mmCIF file of C-alpha atoms in Angstrom:
data_model
loop_
_atom_site.group_PDB
_atom_site.id
_atom_site.type_symbol
_atom_site.label_atom_id
_atom_site.label_comp_id
_atom_site.label_asym_id
_atom_site.label_seq_id
_atom_site.Cartn_x
_atom_site.Cartn_y
_atom_site.Cartn_z
ATOM 1 C CA MET P 12 5.324 2.859 17.977
ATOM 2 C CA ALA P 13 8.147 5.189 16.988
ATOM 3 C CA THR P 14 11.193 4.762 19.154
ATOM 4 C CA HIS P 15 12.168 8.197 20.348
ATOM 5 C CA GLY P 16 15.048 9.047 22.543
ATOM 6 C CA ASN P 17 17.037 5.993 21.507
ATOM 7 C CA LYS P 18 19.903 7.670 19.692
ATOM 8 C CA LYS P 19 22.134 4.623 19.586
ATOM 9 C CA LYS P 20 23.850 4.289 16.218
ATOM 10 C CA MET P 21 23.421 0.787 14.842
ATOM 11 C CA THR P 22 25.034 -1.030 11.908
ATOM 12 C CA ASP P 23 23.003 -2.406 8.982
ATOM 13 C CA GLN P 24 23.524 -5.873 10.398
ATOM 14 C CA GLU P 25 22.302 -4.897 13.864
ATOM 15 C CA LEU P 26 19.222 -3.249 12.362
ATOM 16 C CA MET P 27 18.451 -6.357 10.311
ATOM 17 C CA VAL P 28 18.830 -8.594 13.376
ATOM 18 C CA LYS P 29 16.290 -6.342 15.064
ATOM 19 C CA ALA P 30 13.839 -6.562 12.131
ATOM 20 C CA ILE P 31 14.154 -10.367 12.079
ATOM 21 C CA HIS P 32 13.626 -10.520 15.837
ATOM 22 C CA LEU P 33 10.596 -8.213 15.657
ATOM 23 C CA ALA P 34 9.031 -10.376 12.948
ATOM 24 C CA LYS P 35 9.395 -13.493 15.089
ATOM 25 C CA GLU P 36 8.276 -11.898 18.345
ATOM 26 C CA LYS P 37 5.084 -10.367 16.894
ATOM 27 C CA MET P 38 4.202 -13.464 14.884
ATOM 28 C CA LEU P 39 4.466 -15.575 18.054
ATOM 29 C CA ALA P 40 2.287 -12.998 19.842
ATOM 30 C CA GLY P 41 -0.455 -13.632 17.264
ATOM 31 C CA GLU P 42 -0.256 -10.223 15.595
ATOM 32 C CA GLY P 43 -0.120 -11.572 12.037
ATOM 33 C CA GLY P 44 2.348 -12.860 9.443
ATOM 34 C CA PRO P 45 6.102 -13.219 10.162
ATOM 35 C CA PHE P 46 7.219 -9.785 9.006
ATOM 36 C CA GLY P 47 8.991 -6.956 10.804
ATOM 37 C CA ALA P 48 10.353 -3.599 9.662
ATOM 38 C CA ILE P 49 12.522 -0.786 11.007
ATOM 39 C CA ILE P 50 13.053 2.708 9.603
ATOM 40 C CA ALA P 51 16.317 4.408 10.481
ATOM 41 C CA ARG P 52 18.569 7.253 9.419
ATOM 42 C CA ASP P 53 22.328 7.083 9.848
ATOM 43 C CA GLY P 54 21.800 3.969 11.960
ATOM 44 C CA VAL P 55 19.353 5.622 14.373
ATOM 45 C CA ILE P 56 15.888 4.046 14.588
ATOM 46 C CA ILE P 57 12.908 6.335 14.081
ATOM 47 C CA ALA P 58 10.103 3.741 13.826
ATOM 48 C CA GLN P 59 9.230 0.092 13.746
ATOM 49 C CA GLY P 60 6.286 -1.890 12.402
ATOM 50 C CA TRP P 61 5.094 -5.451 12.124
ATOM 51 C CA ASN P 62 2.389 -7.308 10.248
ATOM 52 C CA GLN P 63 -1.039 -6.778 11.793
ATOM 53 C CA VAL P 64 -3.296 -7.886 8.935
ATOM 54 C CA THR P 65 -5.252 -10.448 10.897
ATOM 55 C CA SER P 66 -5.128 -8.845 14.343
ATOM 56 C CA SER P 67 -6.349 -5.454 13.065
ATOM 57 C CA ASN P 68 -8.512 -6.690 10.180
ATOM 58 C CA ASP P 69 -6.530 -4.539 7.786
ATOM 59 C CA PRO P 70 -5.113 -6.156 4.637
ATOM 60 C CA THR P 71 -2.840 -3.125 4.159
ATOM 61 C CA ALA P 72 -1.255 -3.506 7.614
ATOM 62 C CA HIS P 73 1.976 -5.053 6.350
ATOM 63 C CA ALA P 74 5.090 -4.444 8.447
ATOM 64 C CA GLU P 75 6.485 -1.870 5.999
ATOM 65 C CA ILE P 76 3.227 0.109 5.640
ATOM 66 C CA VAL P 77 2.775 0.203 9.412
ATOM 67 C CA CYS P 78 6.408 1.246 9.820
ATOM 68 C CA ILE P 79 6.152 4.018 7.190
ATOM 69 C CA ARG P 80 2.989 5.340 8.850
ATOM 70 C CA ASN P 81 4.685 5.284 12.258
ATOM 71 C CA ALA P 82 7.790 7.040 10.944
ATOM 72 C CA CYS P 83 5.688 9.736 9.243
ATOM 73 C CA ALA P 84 3.621 10.235 12.392
ATOM 74 C CA ALA P 85 6.811 10.602 14.430
ATOM 75 C CA LEU P 86 8.260 13.128 11.985
ATOM 76 C CA GLN P 87 4.945 14.826 11.177
ATOM 77 C CA SER P 88 5.886 14.552 7.508
ATOM 78 C CA PHE P 89 4.853 12.476 4.492
ATOM 79 C CA ASP P 90 8.419 12.624 3.143
ATOM 80 C CA LEU P 91 11.032 10.149 4.389
ATOM 81 C CA THR P 92 13.872 11.353 2.169
ATOM 82 C CA GLY P 93 17.164 10.184 3.663
ATOM 83 C CA TYR P 94 15.578 7.366 5.688
ATOM 84 C CA GLU P 95 16.201 3.667 5.185
ATOM 85 C CA LEU P 96 13.926 0.651 5.540
ATOM 86 C CA PHE P 97 15.166 -2.588 7.100
ATOM 87 C CA VAL P 98 12.791 -5.523 6.659
ATOM 88 C CA ASN P 99 13.196 -9.265 7.167
ATOM 89 C CA CYS P 100 11.620 -10.026 3.764
ATOM 90 C CA GLU P 101 11.575 -8.234 0.393
ATOM 91 C CA PRO P 102 8.620 -5.828 0.246
ATOM 92 C CA CYS P 103 5.584 -6.939 -1.775
ATOM 93 C CA PRO P 104 4.533 -4.568 -4.613
ATOM 94 C CA MET P 105 2.210 -2.674 -2.239
ATOM 95 C CA CYS P 106 5.006 -1.990 0.214
ATOM 96 C CA LEU P 107 7.654 -1.361 -2.442
ATOM 97 C CA ALA P 108 5.427 1.243 -4.130
ATOM 98 C CA ALA P 109 4.730 2.758 -0.694
ATOM 99 C CA ALA P 110 8.509 3.098 -0.229
ATOM 100 C CA TYR P 111 8.644 5.113 -3.471
ATOM 101 C CA TRP P 112 5.756 7.353 -2.399
ATOM 102 C CA ALA P 113 7.485 7.883 0.963
ATOM 103 C CA LYS P 114 10.747 8.679 -0.886
ATOM 104 C CA LEU P 115 12.788 6.215 1.163
ATOM 105 C CA GLU P 116 16.478 6.185 0.243
ATOM 106 C CA ARG P 117 17.397 2.511 0.564
ATOM 107 C CA ILE P 118 15.727 -0.814 1.295
ATOM 108 C CA ILE P 119 17.675 -3.522 3.088
ATOM 109 C CA TYR P 120 15.843 -6.864 3.061
ATOM 110 C CA GLY P 121 16.537 -10.415 4.185
ATOM 111 C CA ALA P 122 14.545 -13.184 2.471
ATOM 112 C CA ASP P 123 13.036 -12.460 -0.952
ATOM 113 C CA HIS P 124 9.549 -12.636 -2.455
ATOM 114 C CA ASN P 125 10.059 -16.232 -3.555
ATOM 115 C CA ASP P 126 10.831 -17.186 0.048
ATOM 116 C CA ALA P 127 7.568 -15.476 1.052
ATOM 117 C CA ALA P 128 5.729 -17.429 -1.640
ATOM 118 C CA ALA P 129 7.292 -20.657 -0.333
ATOM 119 C CA ILE P 130 5.586 -20.198 3.036
ATOM 120 C CA GLY P 131 2.213 -19.409 1.466
ATOM 121 C CA PHE P 132 2.120 -15.656 0.838
ATOM 122 C CA ALA P 133 0.930 -14.099 -2.427
ATOM 123 C CA ASP P 134 3.930 -11.798 -3.008
ATOM 124 C CA ALA P 135 5.290 -13.569 -6.103
ATOM 125 C CA PHE P 136 1.781 -13.947 -7.556
ATOM 126 C CA ILE P 137 1.052 -10.235 -7.182
ATOM 127 C CA TYR P 138 4.413 -9.230 -8.684
ATOM 128 C CA GLU P 139 3.482 -11.431 -11.662
ATOM 129 C CA GLU P 140 -0.064 -10.022 -11.962
ATOM 130 C CA LEU P 141 1.228 -6.434 -12.133
ATOM 131 C CA THR P 142 3.243 -7.270 -15.241
ATOM 132 C CA LEU P 143 0.160 -8.582 -17.083
ATOM 133 C CA ASP P 144 -2.095 -6.585 -19.374
ATOM 134 C CA LYS P 145 -5.187 -5.444 -17.515
ATOM 135 C CA ASP P 146 -7.474 -7.908 -19.320
ATOM 136 C CA LYS P 147 -5.279 -10.856 -18.278
ATOM 137 C CA ARG P 148 -5.295 -10.125 -14.542
ATOM 138 C CA SER P 149 -7.240 -12.175 -12.013
ATOM 139 C CA ILE P 150 -8.957 -9.019 -10.731
ATOM 140 C CA GLN P 151 -11.333 -7.748 -13.398
ATOM 141 C CA MET P 152 -10.444 -4.184 -14.413
ATOM 142 C CA GLN P 153 -12.816 -1.980 -16.340
ATOM 143 C CA GLN P 154 -12.569 1.648 -17.459
ATOM 144 C CA LEU P 155 -15.614 3.895 -17.183
ATOM 145 C CA MET P 156 -16.393 7.596 -17.744
ATOM 146 C CA VAL P 157 -12.833 8.384 -18.802
ATOM 147 C CA GLN P 158 -13.458 11.936 -19.962
ATOM 148 C CA GLU P 159 -15.389 12.979 -16.844
ATOM 149 C CA ALA P 160 -12.637 11.487 -14.670
ATOM 150 C CA ARG P 161 -9.911 13.264 -16.676
ATOM 151 C CA ASP P 162 -11.750 16.576 -16.418
ATOM 152 C CA GLY P 163 -11.814 16.111 -12.642
ATOM 153 C CA LEU P 164 -8.064 15.411 -12.479
ATOM 154 C CA SER P 165 -7.266 18.509 -14.513
ATOM 155 C CA LEU P 166 -8.759 20.685 -11.765
ATOM 156 C CA TRP P 167 -5.655 19.798 -9.730
ATOM 157 C CA LEU P 168 -3.463 21.799 -12.105
ATOM 158 C CA ASP P 169 -5.471 24.960 -11.516
ATOM 159 C CA LEU P 170 -5.797 24.539 -7.762
ATOM 160 C CA GLU P 171 -3.946 27.208 -5.827
ATOM 161 C CA GLN P 172 -2.288 26.672 -2.431
ATOM 162 C CA LYS P 173 -2.060 22.916 -2.931
ATOM 163 C CA VAL P 174 0.550 20.818 -1.130
ATOM 164 C CA LEU P 175 2.491 18.744 -3.658
ATOM 165 C CA TYR P 176 3.678 15.246 -2.789
ATOM 166 C CA MET M 2 -16.275 6.703 6.979
ATOM 167 C CA ALA M 3 -18.249 3.607 6.060
ATOM 168 C CA THR M 4 -21.747 4.408 4.906
ATOM 169 C CA HIS M 5 -24.073 2.167 6.818
ATOM 170 C CA GLY M 6 -27.787 2.065 6.474
ATOM 171 C CA ASN M 7 -27.720 3.338 2.916
ATOM 172 C CA LYS M 8 -29.020 0.285 1.096
ATOM 173 C CA LYS M 9 -29.770 2.045 -2.159
ATOM 174 C CA LYS M 10 -28.705 -0.044 -5.118
ATOM 175 C CA MET M 11 -26.624 2.008 -7.540
ATOM 176 C CA THR M 12 -25.403 1.341 -11.070
ATOM 177 C CA ASP M 13 -21.694 1.252 -11.990
ATOM 178 C CA GLN M 14 -22.126 4.641 -13.619
ATOM 179 C CA GLU M 15 -23.764 6.161 -10.528
ATOM 180 C CA LEU M 16 -20.989 4.795 -8.323
ATOM 181 C CA MET M 17 -18.322 6.239 -10.620
ATOM 182 C CA VAL M 18 -20.044 9.649 -10.625
ATOM 183 C CA LYS M 19 -19.896 9.488 -6.841
ATOM 184 C CA ALA M 20 -16.183 8.600 -6.818
ATOM 185 C CA ILE M 21 -15.427 11.465 -9.218
ATOM 186 C CA HIS M 22 -17.460 13.850 -7.090
ATOM 187 C CA LEU M 23 -15.757 12.713 -3.884
ATOM 188 C CA ALA M 24 -12.323 13.255 -5.444
ATOM 189 C CA LYS M 25 -13.213 16.808 -6.413
ATOM 190 C CA GLU M 26 -14.939 17.698 -3.145
ATOM 191 C CA LYS M 27 -12.096 16.501 -0.902
ATOM 192 C CA MET M 28 -9.381 17.981 -3.091
ATOM 193 C CA LEU M 29 -11.106 21.362 -2.891
ATOM 194 C CA ALA M 30 -11.364 20.919 0.877
ATOM 195 C CA GLY M 31 -7.563 20.630 1.030
ATOM 196 C CA GLU M 32 -7.464 16.976 2.027
ATOM 197 C CA GLY M 33 -4.900 15.942 -0.591
ATOM 198 C CA GLY M 34 -4.643 14.839 -4.228
ATOM 199 C CA PRO M 35 -7.690 14.590 -6.533
ATOM 200 C CA PHE M 36 -8.594 10.980 -5.873
ATOM 201 C CA GLY M 37 -11.749 9.353 -4.524
ATOM 202 C CA ALA M 38 -12.819 5.730 -4.061
ATOM 203 C CA ILE M 39 -15.944 3.779 -3.211
ATOM 204 C CA ILE M 40 -16.283 0.106 -2.238
ATOM 205 C CA ALA M 41 -19.609 -1.533 -2.973
ATOM 206 C CA ARG M 42 -21.223 -4.922 -3.329
ATOM 207 C CA ASP M 43 -24.145 -5.488 -5.673
ATOM 208 C CA GLY M 44 -24.380 -1.720 -6.078
ATOM 209 C CA VAL M 45 -24.618 -1.024 -2.339
ATOM 210 C CA ILE M 46 -21.901 1.195 -0.881
ATOM 211 C CA ILE M 47 -20.018 -0.127 2.140
ATOM 212 C CA ALA M 48 -17.214 2.455 2.365
ATOM 213 C CA GLN M 49 -15.615 5.484 0.800
ATOM 214 C CA GLY M 50 -12.143 6.984 0.928
ATOM 215 C CA TRP M 51 -10.208 9.910 -0.472
ATOM 216 C CA ASN M 52 -6.588 10.967 -0.696
ATOM 217 C CA GLN M 53 -5.290 12.285 2.633
ATOM 218 C CA VAL M 54 -1.530 12.093 2.049
ATOM 219 C CA THR M 55 -0.755 15.719 2.839
ATOM 220 C CA SER M 56 -3.511 16.387 5.395
ATOM 221 C CA SER M 57 -2.669 13.320 7.488
ATOM 222 C CA ASN M 58 1.094 13.175 6.782
ATOM 223 C CA ASP M 59 0.696 9.623 5.538
ATOM 224 C CA PRO M 60 2.159 8.741 2.114
ATOM 225 C CA THR M 61 0.099 5.530 2.121
ATOM 226 C CA ALA M 62 -3.220 7.392 2.578
ATOM 227 C CA HIS M 63 -4.285 7.075 -1.045
ATOM 228 C CA ALA M 64 -8.040 7.010 -1.703
ATOM 229 C CA GLU M 65 -8.083 3.258 -2.348
ATOM 230 C CA ILE M 66 -6.015 2.331 0.734
ATOM 231 C CA VAL M 67 -8.181 4.519 2.960
ATOM 232 C CA CYS M 68 -11.307 3.027 1.378
ATOM 233 C CA ILE M 69 -10.092 -0.569 1.820
ATOM 234 C CA ARG M 70 -9.269 0.138 5.474
ATOM 235 C CA ASN M 71 -12.685 1.702 6.018
ATOM 236 C CA ALA M 72 -14.484 -1.201 4.335
ATOM 237 C CA CYS M 73 -12.549 -3.749 6.408
ATOM 238 C CA ALA M 74 -13.267 -1.817 9.607
ATOM 239 C CA ALA M 75 -16.977 -1.741 8.738
ATOM 240 C CA LEU M 76 -17.031 -5.473 8.020
ATOM 241 C CA GLN M 77 -14.568 -6.438 10.770
ATOM 242 C CA SER M 78 -12.768 -8.538 8.187
ATOM 243 C CA PHE M 79 -9.533 -8.388 6.189
ATOM 244 C CA ASP M 80 -11.238 -10.169 3.275
ATOM 245 C CA LEU M 81 -13.290 -8.169 0.755
ATOM 246 C CA THR M 82 -14.152 -11.098 -1.518
ATOM 247 C CA GLY M 83 -17.190 -10.165 -3.603
ATOM 248 C CA TYR M 84 -16.679 -6.414 -3.170
ATOM 249 C CA GLU M 85 -15.879 -3.957 -5.940
ATOM 250 C CA LEU M 86 -13.724 -0.824 -5.993
ATOM 251 C CA PHE M 87 -14.804 2.284 -7.895
ATOM 252 C CA VAL M 88 -12.117 4.916 -8.248
ATOM 253 C CA ASN M 89 -11.774 8.024 -10.387
ATOM 254 C CA CYS M 90 -8.247 7.063 -11.483
ATOM 255 C CA GLU M 91 -6.459 3.753 -12.091
ATOM 256 C CA PRO M 92 -4.849 2.528 -8.858
ATOM 257 C CA CYS M 93 -1.074 2.997 -8.503
ATOM 258 C CA PRO M 94 0.947 -0.200 -7.860
ATOM 259 C CA MET M 95 0.577 0.262 -4.087
ATOM 260 C CA CYS M 96 -3.204 0.418 -4.313
ATOM 261 C CA LEU M 97 -3.508 -2.257 -6.995
ATOM 262 C CA ALA M 98 -1.474 -4.682 -4.885
ATOM 263 C CA ALA M 99 -3.615 -3.740 -1.864
ATOM 264 C CA ALA M 100 -6.689 -4.684 -3.910
ATOM 265 C CA TYR M 101 -5.172 -8.136 -4.438
ATOM 266 C CA TRP M 102 -4.376 -8.555 -0.750
ATOM 267 C CA ALA M 103 -7.946 -7.492 0.096
ATOM 268 C CA LYS M 104 -9.266 -9.978 -2.503
ATOM 269 C CA LEU M 105 -11.434 -7.389 -4.243
ATOM 270 C CA GLU M 106 -13.463 -8.818 -7.131
ATOM 271 C CA ARG M 107 -13.413 -5.992 -9.668
ATOM 272 C CA ILE M 108 -11.849 -2.554 -10.107
ATOM 273 C CA ILE M 109 -13.740 0.086 -12.065
ATOM 274 C CA TYR M 110 -11.576 3.136 -12.787
ATOM 275 C CA GLY M 111 -11.929 6.389 -14.727
ATOM 276 C CA ALA M 112 -8.688 8.063 -15.848
ATOM 277 C CA ASP M 113 -5.560 5.916 -16.129
ATOM 278 C CA HIS M 114 -2.030 6.072 -14.679
ATOM 279 C CA ASN M 115 -0.772 8.123 -17.628
ATOM 280 C CA ASP M 116 -3.448 10.735 -16.895
ATOM 281 C CA ALA M 117 -2.218 10.800 -13.286
ATOM 282 C CA ALA M 118 1.348 11.256 -14.531
ATOM 283 C CA ALA M 119 0.189 14.112 -16.759
ATOM 284 C CA ILE M 120 -0.915 16.106 -13.701
ATOM 285 C CA GLY M 121 2.322 15.436 -11.830
ATOM 286 C CA PHE M 122 1.852 12.184 -9.921
ATOM 287 C CA ALA M 123 4.458 9.408 -9.872
ATOM 288 C CA ASP M 124 2.126 6.534 -10.809
ATOM 289 C CA ALA M 125 3.620 5.791 -14.251
ATOM 290 C CA PHE M 126 7.167 6.146 -12.902
ATOM 291 C CA ILE M 127 6.516 3.644 -10.100
ATOM 292 C CA TYR M 128 4.854 1.147 -12.480
ATOM 293 C CA GLU M 129 8.013 1.391 -14.599
ATOM 294 C CA GLU M 130 10.386 1.012 -11.617
ATOM 295 C CA LEU M 131 8.671 -2.208 -10.513
ATOM 296 C CA THR M 132 9.491 -3.844 -13.844
ATOM 297 C CA LEU M 133 13.223 -3.099 -13.463
ATOM 298 C CA ASP M 134 15.834 -5.389 -11.978
ATOM 299 C CA LYS M 135 16.543 -4.458 -8.379
ATOM 300 C CA ASP M 136 19.965 -2.988 -9.177
ATOM 301 C CA LYS M 137 18.453 -0.655 -11.797
ATOM 302 C CA ARG M 138 15.845 0.933 -9.521
ATOM 303 C CA SER M 139 16.086 4.469 -8.171
ATOM 304 C CA ILE M 140 15.682 3.148 -4.615
ATOM 305 C CA GLN M 141 18.798 1.251 -3.646
ATOM 306 C CA MET M 142 17.940 -2.344 -2.683
ATOM 307 C CA GLN M 143 20.326 -4.575 -0.828
ATOM 308 C CA GLN M 144 19.966 -8.109 0.534
ATOM 309 C CA LEU M 145 21.415 -8.956 3.940
ATOM 310 C CA MET M 146 21.384 -11.962 6.304
ATOM 311 C CA VAL M 147 19.356 -14.086 3.900
ATOM 312 C CA GLN M 148 19.680 -17.364 5.770
ATOM 313 C CA GLU M 149 18.734 -15.908 9.163
ATOM 314 C CA ALA M 150 15.724 -14.205 7.580
ATOM 315 C CA ARG M 151 14.660 -17.421 5.821
ATOM 316 C CA ASP M 152 14.981 -19.388 9.039
ATOM 317 C CA GLY M 153 12.661 -16.871 10.685
ATOM 318 C CA LEU M 154 10.066 -17.160 7.918
ATOM 319 C CA SER M 155 10.047 -20.939 8.156
ATOM 320 C CA LEU M 156 8.762 -20.703 11.739
ATOM 321 C CA TRP M 157 5.436 -19.607 10.214
ATOM 322 C CA LEU M 158 4.928 -23.080 8.743
ATOM 323 C CA ASP M 159 5.169 -24.732 12.153
ATOM 324 C CA LEU M 160 3.060 -22.158 13.983
ATOM 325 C CA GLU M 161 -0.198 -23.611 15.266
ATOM 326 C CA GLN M 162 -3.445 -21.654 15.555
ATOM 327 C CA LYS M 163 -2.349 -19.067 13.016
ATOM 328 C CA VAL M 164 -4.868 -17.061 10.987
ATOM 329 C CA LEU M 165 -4.081 -17.362 7.289
ATOM 330 C CA TYR M 166 -4.593 -14.446 4.911
#
């Protein structure tokens, strides 16, 4: 879904209008929730994405995740340094953390996570859960075989020819 | 990558051994970072996943995300209520939030996010960033066209025949 060849330079406002429009269009087409995202650099679009959770049976298919995956596929890189994300609603913690992993430079958003909560989405709840101690969260978390797991991780340090990310 | 047909009932410990083994095996095969995940219900495996960030040029291809996507594909559902995630290292905020969206019941993890940080991964840093006010984060965040974005979101409430998630 990356938009190649379109080298038109757009303003932040024009890119946000596009993200808002995408969200509406794809929601009305039955793709999923009302969320749309654009990734651009210097005002030039490299990829777009929209929520496809219900249409693709993928709870991770939020607009931003889809857009990051599309941008990385277009660039053949897992590193989006210098790129910017335009999205009609503040990213949930999944998508915000994905933006960090992708090394995005800037996030421009419209509505916020409380607005998402107001129309029935769990964004605010999940932000809240992540601040709680593990034993207070609604998902049960349990640690097991710590030393064996740590020993496994330490192999990474000795691995030669690894690609860092 | 879902494992069908294997109806063997495994203990938590056996499932964790498998996740640790998967992490090591796929890391040594050059797939990506040293992380492996299993999704099971009542001790029966439905899917597995491993880190493929560098091999698939996808910064969202963490073991848990890949595993959730595989489980949902196997079940043809975006809802993993009743399923459990076994992973050799505590999920990062992206993967933990994905577990909430997928409605996973329980997360059993080995090493924790500080252990991941100790071998060079950004997990602890991202957990910290998410607790900061937006203007203090290392990714610049900027709100734009709030009212237009809110108006778009509100269309969701009036949409008929929508699939909730």
